[in-house]
JSON list of C-alpha atoms in Angstrom, two decimals:
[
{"chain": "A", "resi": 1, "resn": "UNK", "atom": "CA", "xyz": [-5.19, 1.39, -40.47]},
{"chain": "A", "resi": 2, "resn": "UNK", "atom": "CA", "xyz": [-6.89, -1.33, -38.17]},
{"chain": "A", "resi": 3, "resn": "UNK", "atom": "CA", "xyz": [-3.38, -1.40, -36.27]},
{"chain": "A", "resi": 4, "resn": "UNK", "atom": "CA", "xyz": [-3.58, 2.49, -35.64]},
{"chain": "A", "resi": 5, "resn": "UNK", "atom": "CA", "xyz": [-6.78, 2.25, -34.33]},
{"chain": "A", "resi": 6, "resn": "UNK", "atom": "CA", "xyz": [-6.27, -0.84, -32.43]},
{"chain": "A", "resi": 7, "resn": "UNK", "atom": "CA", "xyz": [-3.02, 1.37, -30.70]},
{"chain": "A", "resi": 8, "resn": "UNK", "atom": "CA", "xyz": [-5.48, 4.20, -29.72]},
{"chain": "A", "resi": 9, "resn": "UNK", "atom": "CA", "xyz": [-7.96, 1.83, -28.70]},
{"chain": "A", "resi": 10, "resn": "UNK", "atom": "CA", "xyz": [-5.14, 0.30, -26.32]},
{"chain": "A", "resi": 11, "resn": "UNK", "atom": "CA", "xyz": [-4.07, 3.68, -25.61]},
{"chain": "A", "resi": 12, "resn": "UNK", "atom": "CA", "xyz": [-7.45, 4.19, -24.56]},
{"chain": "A", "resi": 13, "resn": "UNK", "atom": "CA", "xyz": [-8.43, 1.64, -22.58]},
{"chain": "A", "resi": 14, "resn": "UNK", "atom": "CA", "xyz": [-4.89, 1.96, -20.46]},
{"chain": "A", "resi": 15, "resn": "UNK", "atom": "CA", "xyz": [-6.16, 5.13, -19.57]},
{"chain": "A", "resi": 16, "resn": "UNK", "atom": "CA", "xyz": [-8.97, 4.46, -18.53]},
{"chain": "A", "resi": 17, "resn": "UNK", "atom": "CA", "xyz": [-7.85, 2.16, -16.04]},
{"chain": "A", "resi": 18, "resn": "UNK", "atom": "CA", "xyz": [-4.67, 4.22, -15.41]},
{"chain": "A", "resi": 19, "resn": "UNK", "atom": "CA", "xyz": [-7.43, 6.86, -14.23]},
{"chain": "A", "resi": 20, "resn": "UNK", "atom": "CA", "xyz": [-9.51, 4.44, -12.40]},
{"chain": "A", "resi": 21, "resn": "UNK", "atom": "CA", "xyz": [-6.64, 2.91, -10.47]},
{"chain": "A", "resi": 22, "resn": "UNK", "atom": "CA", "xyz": [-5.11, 6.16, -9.29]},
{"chain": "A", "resi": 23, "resn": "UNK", "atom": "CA", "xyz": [-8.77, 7.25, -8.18]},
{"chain": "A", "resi": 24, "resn": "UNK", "atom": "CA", "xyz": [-9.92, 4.52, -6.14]},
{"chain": "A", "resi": 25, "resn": "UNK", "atom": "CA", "xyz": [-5.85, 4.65, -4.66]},
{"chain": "A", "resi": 26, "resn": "UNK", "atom": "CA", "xyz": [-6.66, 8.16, -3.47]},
{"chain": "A", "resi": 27, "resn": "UNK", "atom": "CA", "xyz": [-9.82, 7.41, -2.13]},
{"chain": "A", "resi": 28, "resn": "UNK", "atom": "CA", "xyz": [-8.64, 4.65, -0.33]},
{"chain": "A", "resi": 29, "resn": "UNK", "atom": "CA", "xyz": [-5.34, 6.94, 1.11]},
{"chain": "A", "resi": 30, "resn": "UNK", "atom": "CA", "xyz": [-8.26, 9.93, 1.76]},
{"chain": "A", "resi": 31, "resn": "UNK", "atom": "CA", "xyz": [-10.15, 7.27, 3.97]},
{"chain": "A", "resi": 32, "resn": "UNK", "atom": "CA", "xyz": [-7.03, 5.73, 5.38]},
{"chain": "A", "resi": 33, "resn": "UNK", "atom": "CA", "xyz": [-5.61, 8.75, 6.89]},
{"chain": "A", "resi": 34, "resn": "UNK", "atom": "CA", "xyz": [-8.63, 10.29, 8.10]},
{"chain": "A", "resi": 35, "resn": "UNK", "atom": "CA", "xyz": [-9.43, 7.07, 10.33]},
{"chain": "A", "resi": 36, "resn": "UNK", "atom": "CA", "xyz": [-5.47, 7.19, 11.29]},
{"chain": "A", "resi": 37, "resn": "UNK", "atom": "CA", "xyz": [-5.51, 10.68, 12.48]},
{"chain": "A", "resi": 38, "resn": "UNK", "atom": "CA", "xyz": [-9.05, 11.61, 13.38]},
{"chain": "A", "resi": 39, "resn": "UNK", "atom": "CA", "xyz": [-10.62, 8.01, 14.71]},
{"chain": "A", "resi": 40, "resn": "UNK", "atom": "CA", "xyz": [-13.62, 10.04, 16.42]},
{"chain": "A", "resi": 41, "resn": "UNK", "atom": "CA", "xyz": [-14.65, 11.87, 13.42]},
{"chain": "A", "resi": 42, "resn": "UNK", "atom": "CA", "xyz": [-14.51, 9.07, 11.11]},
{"chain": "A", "resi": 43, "resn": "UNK", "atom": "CA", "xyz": [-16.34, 6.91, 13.53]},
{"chain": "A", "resi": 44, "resn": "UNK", "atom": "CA", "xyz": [-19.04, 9.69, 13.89]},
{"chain": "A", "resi": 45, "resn": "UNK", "atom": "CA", "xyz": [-19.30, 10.21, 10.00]},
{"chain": "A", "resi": 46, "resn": "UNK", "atom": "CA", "xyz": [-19.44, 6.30, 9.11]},
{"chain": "A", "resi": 47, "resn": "UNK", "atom": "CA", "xyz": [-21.51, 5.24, 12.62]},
{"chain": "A", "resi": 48, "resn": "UNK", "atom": "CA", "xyz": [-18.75, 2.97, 13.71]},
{"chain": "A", "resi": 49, "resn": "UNK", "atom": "CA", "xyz": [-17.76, 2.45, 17.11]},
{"chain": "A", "resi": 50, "resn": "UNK", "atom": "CA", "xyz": [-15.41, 4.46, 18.31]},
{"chain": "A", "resi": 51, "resn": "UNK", "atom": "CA", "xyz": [-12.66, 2.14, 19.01]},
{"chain": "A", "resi": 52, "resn": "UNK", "atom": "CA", "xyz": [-9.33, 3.96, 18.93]},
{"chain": "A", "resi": 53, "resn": "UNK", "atom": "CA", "xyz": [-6.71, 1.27, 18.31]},
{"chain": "A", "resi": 54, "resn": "UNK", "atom": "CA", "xyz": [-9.27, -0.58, 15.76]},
{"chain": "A", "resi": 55, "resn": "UNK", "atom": "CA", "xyz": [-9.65, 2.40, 13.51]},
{"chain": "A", "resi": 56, "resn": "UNK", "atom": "CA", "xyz": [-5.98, 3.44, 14.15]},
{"chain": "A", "resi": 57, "resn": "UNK", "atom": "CA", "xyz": [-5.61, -0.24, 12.12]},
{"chain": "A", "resi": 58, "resn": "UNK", "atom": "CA", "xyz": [-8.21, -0.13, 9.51]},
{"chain": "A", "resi": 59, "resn": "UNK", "atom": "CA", "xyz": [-6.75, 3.37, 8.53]},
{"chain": "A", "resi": 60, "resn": "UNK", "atom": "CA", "xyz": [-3.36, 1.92, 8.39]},
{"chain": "A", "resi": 61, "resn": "UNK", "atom": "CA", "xyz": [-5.09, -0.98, 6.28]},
{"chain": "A", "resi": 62, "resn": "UNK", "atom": "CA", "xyz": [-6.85, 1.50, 3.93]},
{"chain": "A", "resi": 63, "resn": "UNK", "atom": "CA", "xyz": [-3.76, 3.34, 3.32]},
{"chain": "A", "resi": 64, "resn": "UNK", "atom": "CA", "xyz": [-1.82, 0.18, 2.60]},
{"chain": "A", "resi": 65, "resn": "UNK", "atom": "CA", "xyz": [-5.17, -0.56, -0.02]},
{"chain": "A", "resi": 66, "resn": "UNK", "atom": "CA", "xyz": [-4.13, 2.92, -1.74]},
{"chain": "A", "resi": 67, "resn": "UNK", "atom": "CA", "xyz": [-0.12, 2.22, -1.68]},
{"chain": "A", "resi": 68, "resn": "UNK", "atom": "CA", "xyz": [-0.23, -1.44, -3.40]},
{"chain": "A", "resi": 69, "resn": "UNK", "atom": "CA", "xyz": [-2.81, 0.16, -6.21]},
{"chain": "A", "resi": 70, "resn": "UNK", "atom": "CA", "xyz": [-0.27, 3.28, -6.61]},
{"chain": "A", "resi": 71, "resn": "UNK", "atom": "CA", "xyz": [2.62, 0.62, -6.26]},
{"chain": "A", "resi": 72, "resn": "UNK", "atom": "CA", "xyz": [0.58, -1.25, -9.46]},
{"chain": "A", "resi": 73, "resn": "UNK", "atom": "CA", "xyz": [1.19, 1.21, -11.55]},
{"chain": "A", "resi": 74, "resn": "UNK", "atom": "CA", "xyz": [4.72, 2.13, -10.71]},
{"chain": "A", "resi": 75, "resn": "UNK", "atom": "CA", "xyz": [6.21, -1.05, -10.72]},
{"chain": "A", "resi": 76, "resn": "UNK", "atom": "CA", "xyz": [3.59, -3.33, -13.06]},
{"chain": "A", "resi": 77, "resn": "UNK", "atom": "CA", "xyz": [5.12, -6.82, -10.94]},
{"chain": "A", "resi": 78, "resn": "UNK", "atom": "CA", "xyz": [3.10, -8.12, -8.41]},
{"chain": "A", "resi": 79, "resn": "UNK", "atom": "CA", "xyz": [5.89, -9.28, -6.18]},
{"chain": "A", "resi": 80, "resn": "UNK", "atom": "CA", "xyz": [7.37, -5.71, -6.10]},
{"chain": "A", "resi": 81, "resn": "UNK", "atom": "CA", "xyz": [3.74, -4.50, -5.02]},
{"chain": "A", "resi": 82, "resn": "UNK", "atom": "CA", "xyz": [2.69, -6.72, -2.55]},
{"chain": "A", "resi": 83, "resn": "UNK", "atom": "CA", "xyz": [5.81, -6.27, -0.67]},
{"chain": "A", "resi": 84, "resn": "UNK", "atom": "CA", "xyz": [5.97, -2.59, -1.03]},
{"chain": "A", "resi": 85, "resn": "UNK", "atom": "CA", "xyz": [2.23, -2.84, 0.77]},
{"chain": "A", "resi": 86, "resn": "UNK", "atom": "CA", "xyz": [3.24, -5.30, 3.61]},
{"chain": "A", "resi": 87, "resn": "UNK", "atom": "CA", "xyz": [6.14, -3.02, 4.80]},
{"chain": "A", "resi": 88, "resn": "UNK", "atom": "CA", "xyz": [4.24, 0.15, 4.71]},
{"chain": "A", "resi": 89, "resn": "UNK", "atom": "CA", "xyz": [1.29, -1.55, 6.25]},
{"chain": "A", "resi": 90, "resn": "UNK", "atom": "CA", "xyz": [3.26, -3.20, 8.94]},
{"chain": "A", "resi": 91, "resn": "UNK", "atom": "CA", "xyz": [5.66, -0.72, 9.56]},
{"chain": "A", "resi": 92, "resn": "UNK", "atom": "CA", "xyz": [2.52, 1.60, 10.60]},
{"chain": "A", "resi": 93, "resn": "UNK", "atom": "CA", "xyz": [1.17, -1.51, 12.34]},
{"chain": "A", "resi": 94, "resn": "UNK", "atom": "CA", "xyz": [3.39, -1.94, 14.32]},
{"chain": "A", "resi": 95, "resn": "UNK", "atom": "CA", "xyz": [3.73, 2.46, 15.37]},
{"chain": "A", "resi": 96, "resn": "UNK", "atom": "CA", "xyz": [0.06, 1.62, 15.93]},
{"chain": "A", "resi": 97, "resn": "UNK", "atom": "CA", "xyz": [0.80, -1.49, 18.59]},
{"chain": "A", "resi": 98, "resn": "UNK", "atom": "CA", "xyz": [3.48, 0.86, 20.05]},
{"chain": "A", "resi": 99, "resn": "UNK", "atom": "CA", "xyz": [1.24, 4.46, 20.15]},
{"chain": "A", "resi": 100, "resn": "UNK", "atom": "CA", "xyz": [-1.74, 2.68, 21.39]},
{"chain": "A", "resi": 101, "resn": "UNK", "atom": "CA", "xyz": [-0.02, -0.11, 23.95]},
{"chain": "A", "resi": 102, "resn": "UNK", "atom": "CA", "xyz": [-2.15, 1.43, 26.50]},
{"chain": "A", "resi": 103, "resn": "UNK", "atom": "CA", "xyz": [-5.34, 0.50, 24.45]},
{"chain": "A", "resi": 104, "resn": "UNK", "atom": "CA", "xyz": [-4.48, -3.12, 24.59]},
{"chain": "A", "resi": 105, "resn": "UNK", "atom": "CA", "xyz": [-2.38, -5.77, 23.19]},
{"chain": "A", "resi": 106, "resn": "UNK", "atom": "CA", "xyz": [1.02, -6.91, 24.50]},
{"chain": "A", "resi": 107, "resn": "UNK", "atom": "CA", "xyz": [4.37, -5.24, 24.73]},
{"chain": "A", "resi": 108, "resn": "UNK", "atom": "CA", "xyz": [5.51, -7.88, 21.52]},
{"chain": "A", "resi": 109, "resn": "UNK", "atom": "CA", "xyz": [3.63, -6.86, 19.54]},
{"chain": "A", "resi": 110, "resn": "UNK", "atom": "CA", "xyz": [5.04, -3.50, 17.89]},
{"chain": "A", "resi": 111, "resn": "UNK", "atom": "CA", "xyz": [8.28, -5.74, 17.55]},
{"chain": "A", "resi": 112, "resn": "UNK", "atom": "CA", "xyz": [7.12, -8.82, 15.98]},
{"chain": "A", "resi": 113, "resn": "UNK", "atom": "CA", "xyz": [4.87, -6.32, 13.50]},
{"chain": "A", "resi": 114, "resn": "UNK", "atom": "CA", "xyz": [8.10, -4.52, 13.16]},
{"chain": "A", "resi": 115, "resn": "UNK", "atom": "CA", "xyz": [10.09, -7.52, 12.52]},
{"chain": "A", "resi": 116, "resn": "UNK", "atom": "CA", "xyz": [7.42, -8.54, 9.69]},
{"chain": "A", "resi": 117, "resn": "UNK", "atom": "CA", "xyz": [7.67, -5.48, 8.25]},
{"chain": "A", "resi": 118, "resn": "UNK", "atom": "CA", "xyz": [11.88, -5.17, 8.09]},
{"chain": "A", "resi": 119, "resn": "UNK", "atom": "CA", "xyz": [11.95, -8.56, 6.47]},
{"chain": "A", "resi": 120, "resn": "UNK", "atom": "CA", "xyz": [9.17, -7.39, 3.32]},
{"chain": "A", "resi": 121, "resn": "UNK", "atom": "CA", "xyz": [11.49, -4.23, 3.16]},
{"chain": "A", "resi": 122, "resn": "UNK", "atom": "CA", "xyz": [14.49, -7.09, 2.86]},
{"chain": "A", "resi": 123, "resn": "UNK", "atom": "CA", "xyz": [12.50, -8.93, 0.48]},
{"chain": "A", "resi": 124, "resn": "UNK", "atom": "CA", "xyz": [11.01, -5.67, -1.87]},
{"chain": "A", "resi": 125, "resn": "UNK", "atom": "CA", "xyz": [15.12, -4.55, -2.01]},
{"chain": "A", "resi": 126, "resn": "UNK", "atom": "CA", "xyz": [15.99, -7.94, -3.54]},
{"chain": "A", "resi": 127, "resn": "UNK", "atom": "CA", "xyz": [13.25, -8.34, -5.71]},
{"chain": "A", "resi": 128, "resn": "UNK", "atom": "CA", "xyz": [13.79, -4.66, -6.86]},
{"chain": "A", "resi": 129, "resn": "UNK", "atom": "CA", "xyz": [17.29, -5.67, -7.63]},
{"chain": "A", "resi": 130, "resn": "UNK", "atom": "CA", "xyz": [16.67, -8.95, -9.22]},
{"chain": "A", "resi": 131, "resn": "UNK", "atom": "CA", "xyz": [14.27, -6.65, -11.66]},
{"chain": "A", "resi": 132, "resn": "UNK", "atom": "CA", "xyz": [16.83, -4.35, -13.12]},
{"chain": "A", "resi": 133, "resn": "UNK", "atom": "CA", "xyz": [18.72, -5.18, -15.86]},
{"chain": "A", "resi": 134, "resn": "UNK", "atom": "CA", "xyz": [22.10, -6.59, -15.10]},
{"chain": "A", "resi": 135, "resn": "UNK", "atom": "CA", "xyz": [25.11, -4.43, -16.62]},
{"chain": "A", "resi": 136, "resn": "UNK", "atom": "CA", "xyz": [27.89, -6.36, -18.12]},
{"chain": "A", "resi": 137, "resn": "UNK", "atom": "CA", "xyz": [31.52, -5.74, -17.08]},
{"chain": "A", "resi": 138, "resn": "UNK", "atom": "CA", "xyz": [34.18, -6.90, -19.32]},
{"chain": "A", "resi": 139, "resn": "UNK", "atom": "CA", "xyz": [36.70, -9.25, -17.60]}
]
């Protein structure tokens, strides 16, 4: 009896921060893309400055925020997650560097963000791999 309720407590509980996860994850997307695609009207609703390339940035860093906590609770290794957020964060990084050149920066840096984020995508594909169960082939 104390083990079925011990399971639904468990159960419970998992949900809970199932729930919790997901909700801050789209919150954090929500906020993400809204500074990422509307800069003026997030900087008007929050009193920031309005700084084009900076919010282009911390929307791309928000977003990242949401993927790793939705990446969490796909994958459940933290190795798998992290790198899933560092290529999807520097992949749009770096489209940032390269949209907003004119804003600033230097012409390397949409490359060397780019680079950063092709080697986490080499990275996440190994680690990926190294997770799954090896099959076993008769000889």
């Amino acid at each position: 009896m104390t083990e079925v309720r011990e399971r639904r407590r468990t159960s419970a509980a998992d949900r809970l921060v199932v729930g919790v996860v997901a909700f801050i994850a789209l919150g954090m997307l929500v906020a993400g893309i809204w500074c990422w695609t509307a800069p003026a009207s997030f900087a008007a609703f929050t009193n920031w400055p309005e700084h084009e390339h900076f919010l282009h940035d911390a929307g791309v860093f928000q977003m990242g925020i949401g993927v790793m906590l939705l990446g969490a609770l796909w994958w459940r290794d933290v190795i798998a997650v992290v790198l899933a957020g560092a290529v999807f964060t520097n992949a749009l990084h770096a489209l940032n560097h390269a949209l907003d050149l004119d804003l600033g920066g230097r012409p390397s840096d949409p490359w060397l963000l780019g680079i950063v984020a092709l080697l986490a995508l080499v990275a996440l594909v190994v680690r990926i791999r190294s997770l799954r169960p090896r099959s076993r082939t008769a000889r």
